[in-house]
JSON list of C-alpha atoms in Angstrom, two decimals:
[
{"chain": "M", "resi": 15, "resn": "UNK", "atom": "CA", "xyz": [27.19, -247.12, 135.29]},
{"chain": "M", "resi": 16, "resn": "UNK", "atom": "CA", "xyz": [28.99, -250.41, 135.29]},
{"chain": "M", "resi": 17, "resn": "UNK", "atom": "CA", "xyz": [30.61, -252.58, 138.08]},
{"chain": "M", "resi": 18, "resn": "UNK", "atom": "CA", "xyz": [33.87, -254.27, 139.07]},
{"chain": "M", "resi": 19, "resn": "UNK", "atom": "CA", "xyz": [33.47, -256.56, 141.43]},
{"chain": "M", "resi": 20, "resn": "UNK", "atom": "CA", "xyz": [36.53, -258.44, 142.88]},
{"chain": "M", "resi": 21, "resn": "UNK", "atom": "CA", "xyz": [36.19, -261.52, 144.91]},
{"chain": "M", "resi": 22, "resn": "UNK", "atom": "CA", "xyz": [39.23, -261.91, 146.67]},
{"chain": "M", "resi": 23, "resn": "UNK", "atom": "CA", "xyz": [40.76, -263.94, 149.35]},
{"chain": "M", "resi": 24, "resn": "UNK", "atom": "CA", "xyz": [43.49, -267.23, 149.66]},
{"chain": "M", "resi": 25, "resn": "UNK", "atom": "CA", "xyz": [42.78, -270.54, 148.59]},
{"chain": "M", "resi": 26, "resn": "UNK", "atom": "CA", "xyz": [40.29, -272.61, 150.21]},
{"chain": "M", "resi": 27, "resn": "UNK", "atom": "CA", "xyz": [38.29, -269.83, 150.88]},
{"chain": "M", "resi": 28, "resn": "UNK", "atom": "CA", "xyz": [35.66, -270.11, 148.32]},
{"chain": "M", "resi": 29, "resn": "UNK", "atom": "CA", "xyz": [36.06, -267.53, 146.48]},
{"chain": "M", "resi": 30, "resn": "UNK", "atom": "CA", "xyz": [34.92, -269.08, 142.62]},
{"chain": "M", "resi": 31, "resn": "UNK", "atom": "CA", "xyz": [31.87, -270.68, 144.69]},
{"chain": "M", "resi": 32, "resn": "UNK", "atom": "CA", "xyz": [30.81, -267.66, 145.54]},
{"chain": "M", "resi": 33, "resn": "UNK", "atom": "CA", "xyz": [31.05, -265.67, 142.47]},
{"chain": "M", "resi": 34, "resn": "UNK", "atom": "CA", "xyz": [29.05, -268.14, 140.02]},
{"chain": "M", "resi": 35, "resn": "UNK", "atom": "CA", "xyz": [26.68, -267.76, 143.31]},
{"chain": "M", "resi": 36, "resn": "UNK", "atom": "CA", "xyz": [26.48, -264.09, 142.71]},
{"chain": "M", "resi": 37, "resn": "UNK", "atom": "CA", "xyz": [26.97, -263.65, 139.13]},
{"chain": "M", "resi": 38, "resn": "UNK", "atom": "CA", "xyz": [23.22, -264.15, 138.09]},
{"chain": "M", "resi": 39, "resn": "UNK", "atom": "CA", "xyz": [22.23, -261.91, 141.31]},
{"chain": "M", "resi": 40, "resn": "UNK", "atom": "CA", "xyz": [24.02, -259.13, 140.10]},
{"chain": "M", "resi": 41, "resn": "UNK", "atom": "CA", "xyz": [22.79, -259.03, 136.73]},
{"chain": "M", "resi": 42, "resn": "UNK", "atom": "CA", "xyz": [19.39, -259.41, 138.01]},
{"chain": "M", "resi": 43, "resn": "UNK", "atom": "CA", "xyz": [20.00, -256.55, 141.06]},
{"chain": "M", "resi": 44, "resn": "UNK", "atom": "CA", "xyz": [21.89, -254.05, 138.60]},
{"chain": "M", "resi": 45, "resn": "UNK", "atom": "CA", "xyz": [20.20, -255.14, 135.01]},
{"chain": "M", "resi": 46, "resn": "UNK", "atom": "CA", "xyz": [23.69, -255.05, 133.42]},
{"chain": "M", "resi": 47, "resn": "UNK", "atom": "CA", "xyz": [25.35, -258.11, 131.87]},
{"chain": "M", "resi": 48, "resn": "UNK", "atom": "CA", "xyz": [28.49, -259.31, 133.89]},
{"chain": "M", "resi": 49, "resn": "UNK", "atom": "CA", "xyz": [31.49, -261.33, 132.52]},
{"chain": "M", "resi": 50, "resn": "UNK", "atom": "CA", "xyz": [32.88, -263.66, 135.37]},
{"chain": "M", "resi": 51, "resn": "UNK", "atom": "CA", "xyz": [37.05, -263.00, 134.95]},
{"chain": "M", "resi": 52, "resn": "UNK", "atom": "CA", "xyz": [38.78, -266.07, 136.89]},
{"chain": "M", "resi": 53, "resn": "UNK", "atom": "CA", "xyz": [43.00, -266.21, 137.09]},
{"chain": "M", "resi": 54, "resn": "UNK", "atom": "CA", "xyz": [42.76, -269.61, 137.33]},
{"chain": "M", "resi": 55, "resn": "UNK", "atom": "CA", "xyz": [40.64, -270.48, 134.20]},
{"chain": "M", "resi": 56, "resn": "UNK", "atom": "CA", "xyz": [41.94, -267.29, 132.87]},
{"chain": "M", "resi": 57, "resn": "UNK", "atom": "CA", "xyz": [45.79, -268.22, 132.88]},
{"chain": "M", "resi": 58, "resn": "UNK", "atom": "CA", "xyz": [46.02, -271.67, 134.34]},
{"chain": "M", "resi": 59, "resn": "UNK", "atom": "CA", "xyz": [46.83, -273.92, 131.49]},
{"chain": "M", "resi": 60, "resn": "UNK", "atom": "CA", "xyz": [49.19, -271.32, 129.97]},
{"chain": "M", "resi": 61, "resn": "UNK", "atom": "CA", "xyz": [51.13, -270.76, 133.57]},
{"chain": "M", "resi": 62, "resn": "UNK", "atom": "CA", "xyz": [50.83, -274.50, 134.03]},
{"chain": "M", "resi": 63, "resn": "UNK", "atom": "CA", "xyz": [52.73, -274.46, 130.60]},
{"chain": "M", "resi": 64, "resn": "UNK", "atom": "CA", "xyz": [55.45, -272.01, 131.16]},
{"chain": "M", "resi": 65, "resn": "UNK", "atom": "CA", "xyz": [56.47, -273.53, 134.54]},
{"chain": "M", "resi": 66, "resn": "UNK", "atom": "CA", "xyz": [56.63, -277.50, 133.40]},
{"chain": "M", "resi": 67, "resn": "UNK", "atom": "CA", "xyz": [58.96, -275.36, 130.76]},
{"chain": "M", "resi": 68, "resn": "UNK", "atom": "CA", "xyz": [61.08, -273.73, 133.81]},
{"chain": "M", "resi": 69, "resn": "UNK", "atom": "CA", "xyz": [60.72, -276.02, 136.62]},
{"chain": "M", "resi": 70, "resn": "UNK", "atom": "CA", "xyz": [59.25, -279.28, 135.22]},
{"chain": "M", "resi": 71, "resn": "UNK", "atom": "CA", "xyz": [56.42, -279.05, 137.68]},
{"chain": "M", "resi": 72, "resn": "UNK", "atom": "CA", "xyz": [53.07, -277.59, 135.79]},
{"chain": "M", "resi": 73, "resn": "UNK", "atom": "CA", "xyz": [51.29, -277.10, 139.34]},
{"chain": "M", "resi": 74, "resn": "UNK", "atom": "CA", "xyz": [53.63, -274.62, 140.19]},
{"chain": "M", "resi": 75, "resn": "UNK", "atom": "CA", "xyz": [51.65, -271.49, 141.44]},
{"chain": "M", "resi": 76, "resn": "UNK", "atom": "CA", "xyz": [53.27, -270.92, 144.76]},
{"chain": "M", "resi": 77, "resn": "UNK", "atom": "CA", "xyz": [57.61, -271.11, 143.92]},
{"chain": "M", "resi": 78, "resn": "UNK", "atom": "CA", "xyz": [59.10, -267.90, 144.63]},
{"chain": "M", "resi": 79, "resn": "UNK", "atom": "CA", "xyz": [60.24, -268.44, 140.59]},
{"chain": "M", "resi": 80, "resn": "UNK", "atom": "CA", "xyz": [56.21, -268.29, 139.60]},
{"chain": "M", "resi": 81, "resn": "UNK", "atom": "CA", "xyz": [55.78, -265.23, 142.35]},
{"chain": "M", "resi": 82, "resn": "UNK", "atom": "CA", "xyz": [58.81, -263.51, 140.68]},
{"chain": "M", "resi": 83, "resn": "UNK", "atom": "CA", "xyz": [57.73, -264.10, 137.33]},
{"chain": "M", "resi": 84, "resn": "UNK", "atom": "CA", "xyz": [54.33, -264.80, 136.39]},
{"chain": "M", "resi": 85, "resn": "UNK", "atom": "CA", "xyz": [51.78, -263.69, 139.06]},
{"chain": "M", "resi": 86, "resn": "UNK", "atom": "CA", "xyz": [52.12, -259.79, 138.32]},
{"chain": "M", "resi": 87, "resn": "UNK", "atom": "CA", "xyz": [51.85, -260.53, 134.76]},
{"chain": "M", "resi": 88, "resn": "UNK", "atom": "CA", "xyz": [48.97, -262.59, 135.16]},
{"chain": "M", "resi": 89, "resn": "UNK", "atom": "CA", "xyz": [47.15, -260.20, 137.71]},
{"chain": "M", "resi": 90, "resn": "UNK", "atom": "CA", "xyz": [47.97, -257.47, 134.95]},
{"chain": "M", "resi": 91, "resn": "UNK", "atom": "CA", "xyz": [46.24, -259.30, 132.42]},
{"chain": "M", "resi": 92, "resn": "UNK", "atom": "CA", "xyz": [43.05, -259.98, 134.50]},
{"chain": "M", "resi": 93, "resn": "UNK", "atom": "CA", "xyz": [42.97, -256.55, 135.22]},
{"chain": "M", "resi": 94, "resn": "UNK", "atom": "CA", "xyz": [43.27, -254.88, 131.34]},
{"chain": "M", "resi": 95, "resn": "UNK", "atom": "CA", "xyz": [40.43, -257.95, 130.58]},
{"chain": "M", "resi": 96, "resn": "UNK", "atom": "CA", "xyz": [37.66, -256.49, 132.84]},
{"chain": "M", "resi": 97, "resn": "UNK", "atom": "CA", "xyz": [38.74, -252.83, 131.97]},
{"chain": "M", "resi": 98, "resn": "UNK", "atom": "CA", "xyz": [38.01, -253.94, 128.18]},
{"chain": "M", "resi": 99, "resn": "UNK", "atom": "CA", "xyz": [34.58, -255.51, 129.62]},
{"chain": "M", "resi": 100, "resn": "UNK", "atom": "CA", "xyz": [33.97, -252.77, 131.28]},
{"chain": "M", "resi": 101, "resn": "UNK", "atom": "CA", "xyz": [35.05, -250.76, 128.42]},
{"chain": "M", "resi": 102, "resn": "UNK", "atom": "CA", "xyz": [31.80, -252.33, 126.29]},
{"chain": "M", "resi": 103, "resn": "UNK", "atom": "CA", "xyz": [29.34, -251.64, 129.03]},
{"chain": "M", "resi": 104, "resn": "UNK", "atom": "CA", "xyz": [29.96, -254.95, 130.46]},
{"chain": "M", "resi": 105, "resn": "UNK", "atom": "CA", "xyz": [30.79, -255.40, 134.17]},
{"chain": "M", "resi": 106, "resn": "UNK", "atom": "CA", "xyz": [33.00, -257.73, 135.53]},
{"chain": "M", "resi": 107, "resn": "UNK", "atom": "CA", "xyz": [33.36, -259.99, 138.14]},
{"chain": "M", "resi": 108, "resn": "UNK", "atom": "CA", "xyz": [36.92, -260.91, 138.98]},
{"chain": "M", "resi": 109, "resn": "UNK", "atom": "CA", "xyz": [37.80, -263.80, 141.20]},
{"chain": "M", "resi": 110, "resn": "UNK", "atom": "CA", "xyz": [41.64, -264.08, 142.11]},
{"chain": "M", "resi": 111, "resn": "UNK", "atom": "CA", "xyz": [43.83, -263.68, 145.55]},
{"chain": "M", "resi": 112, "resn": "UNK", "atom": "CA", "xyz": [45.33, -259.96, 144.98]},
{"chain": "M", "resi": 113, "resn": "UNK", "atom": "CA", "xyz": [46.14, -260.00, 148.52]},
{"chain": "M", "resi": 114, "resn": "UNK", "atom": "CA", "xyz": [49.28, -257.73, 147.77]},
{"chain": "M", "resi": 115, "resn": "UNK", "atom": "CA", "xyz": [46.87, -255.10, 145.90]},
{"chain": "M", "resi": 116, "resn": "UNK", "atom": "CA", "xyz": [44.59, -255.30, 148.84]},
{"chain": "M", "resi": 117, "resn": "UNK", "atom": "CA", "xyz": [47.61, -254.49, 150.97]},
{"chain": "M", "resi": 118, "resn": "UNK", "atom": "CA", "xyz": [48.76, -251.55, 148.48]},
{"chain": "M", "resi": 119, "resn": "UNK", "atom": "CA", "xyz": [45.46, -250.54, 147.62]},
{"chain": "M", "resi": 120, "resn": "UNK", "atom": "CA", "xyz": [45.75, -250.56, 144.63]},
{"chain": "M", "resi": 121, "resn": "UNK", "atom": "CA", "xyz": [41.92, -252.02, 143.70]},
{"chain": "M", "resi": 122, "resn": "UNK", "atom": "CA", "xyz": [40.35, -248.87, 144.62]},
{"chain": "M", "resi": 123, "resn": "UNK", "atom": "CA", "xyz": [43.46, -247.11, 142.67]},
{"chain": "M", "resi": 124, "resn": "UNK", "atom": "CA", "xyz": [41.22, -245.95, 139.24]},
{"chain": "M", "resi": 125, "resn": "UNK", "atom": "CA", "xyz": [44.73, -245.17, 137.81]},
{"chain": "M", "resi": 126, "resn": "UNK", "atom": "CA", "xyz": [46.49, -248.08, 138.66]},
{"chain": "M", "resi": 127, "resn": "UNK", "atom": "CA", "xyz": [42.95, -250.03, 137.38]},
{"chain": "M", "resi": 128, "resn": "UNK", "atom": "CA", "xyz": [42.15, -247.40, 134.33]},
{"chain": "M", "resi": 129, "resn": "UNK", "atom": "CA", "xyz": [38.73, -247.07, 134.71]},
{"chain": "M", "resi": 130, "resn": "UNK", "atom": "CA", "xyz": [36.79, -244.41, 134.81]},
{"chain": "M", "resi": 131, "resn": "UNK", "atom": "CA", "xyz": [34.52, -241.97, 137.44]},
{"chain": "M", "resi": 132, "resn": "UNK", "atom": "CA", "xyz": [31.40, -244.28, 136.14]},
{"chain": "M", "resi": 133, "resn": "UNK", "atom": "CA", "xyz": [32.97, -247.52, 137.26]},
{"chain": "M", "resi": 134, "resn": "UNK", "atom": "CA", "xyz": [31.58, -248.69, 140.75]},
{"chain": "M", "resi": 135, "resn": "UNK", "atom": "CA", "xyz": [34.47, -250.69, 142.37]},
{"chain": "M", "resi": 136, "resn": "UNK", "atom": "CA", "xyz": [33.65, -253.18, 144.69]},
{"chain": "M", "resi": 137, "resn": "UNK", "atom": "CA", "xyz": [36.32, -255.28, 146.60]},
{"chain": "M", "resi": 138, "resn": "UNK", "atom": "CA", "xyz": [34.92, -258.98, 148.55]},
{"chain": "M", "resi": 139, "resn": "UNK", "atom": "CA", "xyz": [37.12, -260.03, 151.42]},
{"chain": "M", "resi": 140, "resn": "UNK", "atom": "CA", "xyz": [36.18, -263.86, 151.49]},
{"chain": "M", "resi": 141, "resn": "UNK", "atom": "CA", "xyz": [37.85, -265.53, 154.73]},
{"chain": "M", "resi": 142, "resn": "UNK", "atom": "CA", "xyz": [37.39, -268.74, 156.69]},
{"chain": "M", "resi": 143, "resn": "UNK", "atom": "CA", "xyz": [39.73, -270.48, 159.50]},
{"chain": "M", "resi": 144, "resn": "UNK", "atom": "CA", "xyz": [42.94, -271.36, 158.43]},
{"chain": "M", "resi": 145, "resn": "UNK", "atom": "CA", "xyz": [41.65, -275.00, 159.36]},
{"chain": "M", "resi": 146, "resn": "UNK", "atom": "CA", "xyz": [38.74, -274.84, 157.08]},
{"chain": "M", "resi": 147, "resn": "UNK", "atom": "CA", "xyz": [41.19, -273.36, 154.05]},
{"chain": "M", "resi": 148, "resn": "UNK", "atom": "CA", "xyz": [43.36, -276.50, 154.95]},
{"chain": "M", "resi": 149, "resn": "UNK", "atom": "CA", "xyz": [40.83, -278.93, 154.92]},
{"chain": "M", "resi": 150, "resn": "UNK", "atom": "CA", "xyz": [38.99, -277.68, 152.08]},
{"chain": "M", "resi": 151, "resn": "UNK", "atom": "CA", "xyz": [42.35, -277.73, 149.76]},
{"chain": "M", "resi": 152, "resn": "UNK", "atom": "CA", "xyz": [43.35, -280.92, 150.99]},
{"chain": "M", "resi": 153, "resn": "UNK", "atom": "CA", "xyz": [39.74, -282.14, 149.89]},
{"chain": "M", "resi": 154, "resn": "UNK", "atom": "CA", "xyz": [39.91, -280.69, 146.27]},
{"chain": "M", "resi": 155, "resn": "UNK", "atom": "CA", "xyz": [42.47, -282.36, 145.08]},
{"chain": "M", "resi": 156, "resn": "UNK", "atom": "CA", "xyz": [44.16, -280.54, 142.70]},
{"chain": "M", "resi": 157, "resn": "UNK", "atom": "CA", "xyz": [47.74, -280.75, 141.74]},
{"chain": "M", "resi": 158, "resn": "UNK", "atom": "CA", "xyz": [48.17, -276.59, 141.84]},
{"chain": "M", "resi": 159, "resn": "UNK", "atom": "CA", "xyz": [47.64, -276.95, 145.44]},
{"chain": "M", "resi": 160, "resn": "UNK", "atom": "CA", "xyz": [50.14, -279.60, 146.29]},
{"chain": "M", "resi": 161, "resn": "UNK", "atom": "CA", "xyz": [52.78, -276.64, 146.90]},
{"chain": "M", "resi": 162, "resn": "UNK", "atom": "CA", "xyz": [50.49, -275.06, 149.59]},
{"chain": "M", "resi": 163, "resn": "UNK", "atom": "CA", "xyz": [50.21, -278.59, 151.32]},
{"chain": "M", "resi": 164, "resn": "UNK", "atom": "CA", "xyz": [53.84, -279.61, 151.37]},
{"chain": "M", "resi": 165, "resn": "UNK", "atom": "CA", "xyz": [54.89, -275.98, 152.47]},
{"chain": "M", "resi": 166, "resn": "UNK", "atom": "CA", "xyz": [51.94, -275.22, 154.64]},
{"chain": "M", "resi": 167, "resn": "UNK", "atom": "CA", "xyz": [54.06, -273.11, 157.04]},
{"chain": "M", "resi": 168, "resn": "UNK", "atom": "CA", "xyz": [55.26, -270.99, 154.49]},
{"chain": "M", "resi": 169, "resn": "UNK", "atom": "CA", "xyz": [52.42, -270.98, 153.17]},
{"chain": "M", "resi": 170, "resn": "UNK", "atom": "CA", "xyz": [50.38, -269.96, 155.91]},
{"chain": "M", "resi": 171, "resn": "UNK", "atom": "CA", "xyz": [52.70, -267.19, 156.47]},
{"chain": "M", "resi": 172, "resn": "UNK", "atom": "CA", "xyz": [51.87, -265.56, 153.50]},
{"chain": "M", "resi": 173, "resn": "UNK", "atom": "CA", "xyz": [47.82, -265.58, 154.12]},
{"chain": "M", "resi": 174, "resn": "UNK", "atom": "CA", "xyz": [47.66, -262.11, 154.98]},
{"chain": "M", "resi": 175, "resn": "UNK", "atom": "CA", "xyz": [44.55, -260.89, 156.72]},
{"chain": "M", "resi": 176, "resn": "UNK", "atom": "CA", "xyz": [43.50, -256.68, 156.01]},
{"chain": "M", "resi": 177, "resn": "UNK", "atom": "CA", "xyz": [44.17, -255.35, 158.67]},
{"chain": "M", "resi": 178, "resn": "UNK", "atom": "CA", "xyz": [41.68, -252.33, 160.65]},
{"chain": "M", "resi": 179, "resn": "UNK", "atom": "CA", "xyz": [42.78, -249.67, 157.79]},
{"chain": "M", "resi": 180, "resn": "UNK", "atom": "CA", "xyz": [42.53, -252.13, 154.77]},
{"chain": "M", "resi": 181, "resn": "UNK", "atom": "CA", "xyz": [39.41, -253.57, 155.75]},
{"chain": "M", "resi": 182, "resn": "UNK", "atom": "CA", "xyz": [37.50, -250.06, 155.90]},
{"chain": "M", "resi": 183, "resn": "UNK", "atom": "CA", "xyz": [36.77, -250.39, 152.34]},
{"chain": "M", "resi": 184, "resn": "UNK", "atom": "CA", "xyz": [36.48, -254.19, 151.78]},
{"chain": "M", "resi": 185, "resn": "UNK", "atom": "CA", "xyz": [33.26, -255.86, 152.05]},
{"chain": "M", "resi": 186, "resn": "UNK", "atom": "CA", "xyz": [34.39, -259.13, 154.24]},
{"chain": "M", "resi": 187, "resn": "UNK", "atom": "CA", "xyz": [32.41, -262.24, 153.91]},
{"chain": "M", "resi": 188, "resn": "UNK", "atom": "CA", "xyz": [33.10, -264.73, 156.36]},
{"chain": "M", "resi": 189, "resn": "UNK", "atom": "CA", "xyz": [32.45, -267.87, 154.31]},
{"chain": "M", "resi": 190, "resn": "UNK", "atom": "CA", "xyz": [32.74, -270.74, 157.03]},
{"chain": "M", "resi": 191, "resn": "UNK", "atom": "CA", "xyz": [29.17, -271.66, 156.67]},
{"chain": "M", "resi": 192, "resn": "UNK", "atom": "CA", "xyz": [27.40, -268.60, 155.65]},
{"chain": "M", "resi": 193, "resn": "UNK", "atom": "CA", "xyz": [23.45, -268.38, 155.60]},
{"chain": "M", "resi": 194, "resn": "UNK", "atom": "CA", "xyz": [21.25, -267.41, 153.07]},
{"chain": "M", "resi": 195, "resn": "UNK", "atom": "CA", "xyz": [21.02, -264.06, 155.00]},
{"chain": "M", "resi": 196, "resn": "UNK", "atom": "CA", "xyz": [24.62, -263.37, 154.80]},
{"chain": "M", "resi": 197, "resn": "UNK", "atom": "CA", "xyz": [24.74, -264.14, 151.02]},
{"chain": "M", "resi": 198, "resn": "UNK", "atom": "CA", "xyz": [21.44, -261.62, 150.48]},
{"chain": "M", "resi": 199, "resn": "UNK", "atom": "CA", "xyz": [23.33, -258.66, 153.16]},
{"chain": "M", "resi": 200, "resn": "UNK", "atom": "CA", "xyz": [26.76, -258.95, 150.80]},
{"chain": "M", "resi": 201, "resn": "UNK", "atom": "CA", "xyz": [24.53, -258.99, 147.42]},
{"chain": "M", "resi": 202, "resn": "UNK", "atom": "CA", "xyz": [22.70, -255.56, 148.97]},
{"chain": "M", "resi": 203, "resn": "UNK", "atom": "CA", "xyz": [26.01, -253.95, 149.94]},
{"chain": "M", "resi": 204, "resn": "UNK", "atom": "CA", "xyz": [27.44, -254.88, 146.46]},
{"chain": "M", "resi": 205, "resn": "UNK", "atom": "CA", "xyz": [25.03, -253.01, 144.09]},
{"chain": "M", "resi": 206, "resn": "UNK", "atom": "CA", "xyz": [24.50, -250.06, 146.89]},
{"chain": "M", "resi": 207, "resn": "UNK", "atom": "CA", "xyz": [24.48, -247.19, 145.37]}
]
């Protein structure tokens, strides 16, 4: 039996934090190795590539012309890596937004996914206030987020939160200012059988 985990949830939210948080956890709870699968290390330098290419602006991850063009393809990708993992007897921990295949629900799909019966899917809802997201991207820095900042409104549009159907499967971790007890309650509900 192998896992794959997905840490999910908008920027800001802390979602790479807390996978290297739970990565050694997991392989400790469940005694299977885990490869950690983030977009943004994943496919950042070769998006940032393609869009200085299109739109002279490498930081690009938020243009409707990167949403069009590039997201499903990179989402695809992420996806066939961990079934490959997965594949080897390796589970994996993917860290990425897939809000729109949280909406569709598509990450509990096994078709849409190709995995297998033995595969235990497990889908992390990480959320904080809108002000800590905010804050927290406006204190990293980075150049892929200047998008969200300029064209907060929009952006904040688009932060969709699962609704009571959606949410029936997720695991949501609040991740505000989560205790030690709240980390060790989302690690138990994780490798559950």
């Amino acid at each position: 039996m192998t896992h794959l985990v997905f840490v999910c949830g908008h920027a800001g939210t802390g979602k790479t934090s807390l996978a290297k948080r739970l990565i050694g956890p997991l392989m400790r709870a469940t005694g299977e190795p885990f490869c950690l699968l983030d977009k943004d290390t994943l496919y950042g330098h070769y998006s940032a590539a393609v869009m200085d290419v299109l739109t002279h602006d490498p930081h690009d991850r938020d243009s409707p012309l990167y949403l069009k063009h590039l997201r499903d393809p990179e989402y695809r990708s992420l996806i066939d890596t961990a079934r490959d993992n997965l594949e080897l007897g390796i589970g994996a921990l993917i860290v990425a937004p897939l809000s729109r295949e949280i909406r569709d629900g598509l990450l509990f799909n096994r078709a849409w996914l190709g995995i297998s019966d033995d595969v235990t899917i497990r889908v992390v809802w990480v959320h904080v206030t809108e002000d800590v997201a905010h804050a927290r991207i406006a204190a990293r820095n980075d150049p892929g987020d200047a998008y969200k900042l300029t064209h907060w409104d929009e952006y904040r549009q688009r932060r969709f939160v699962p609704d009571a159907k959606a949410s029936r499967d997720l695991l949501m971790f609040d991740n505000d200012a989560p205790s030690p007890e709240a980390f060790d309650e989302l690690l138990g509900r994780i490798v559950q059988k």
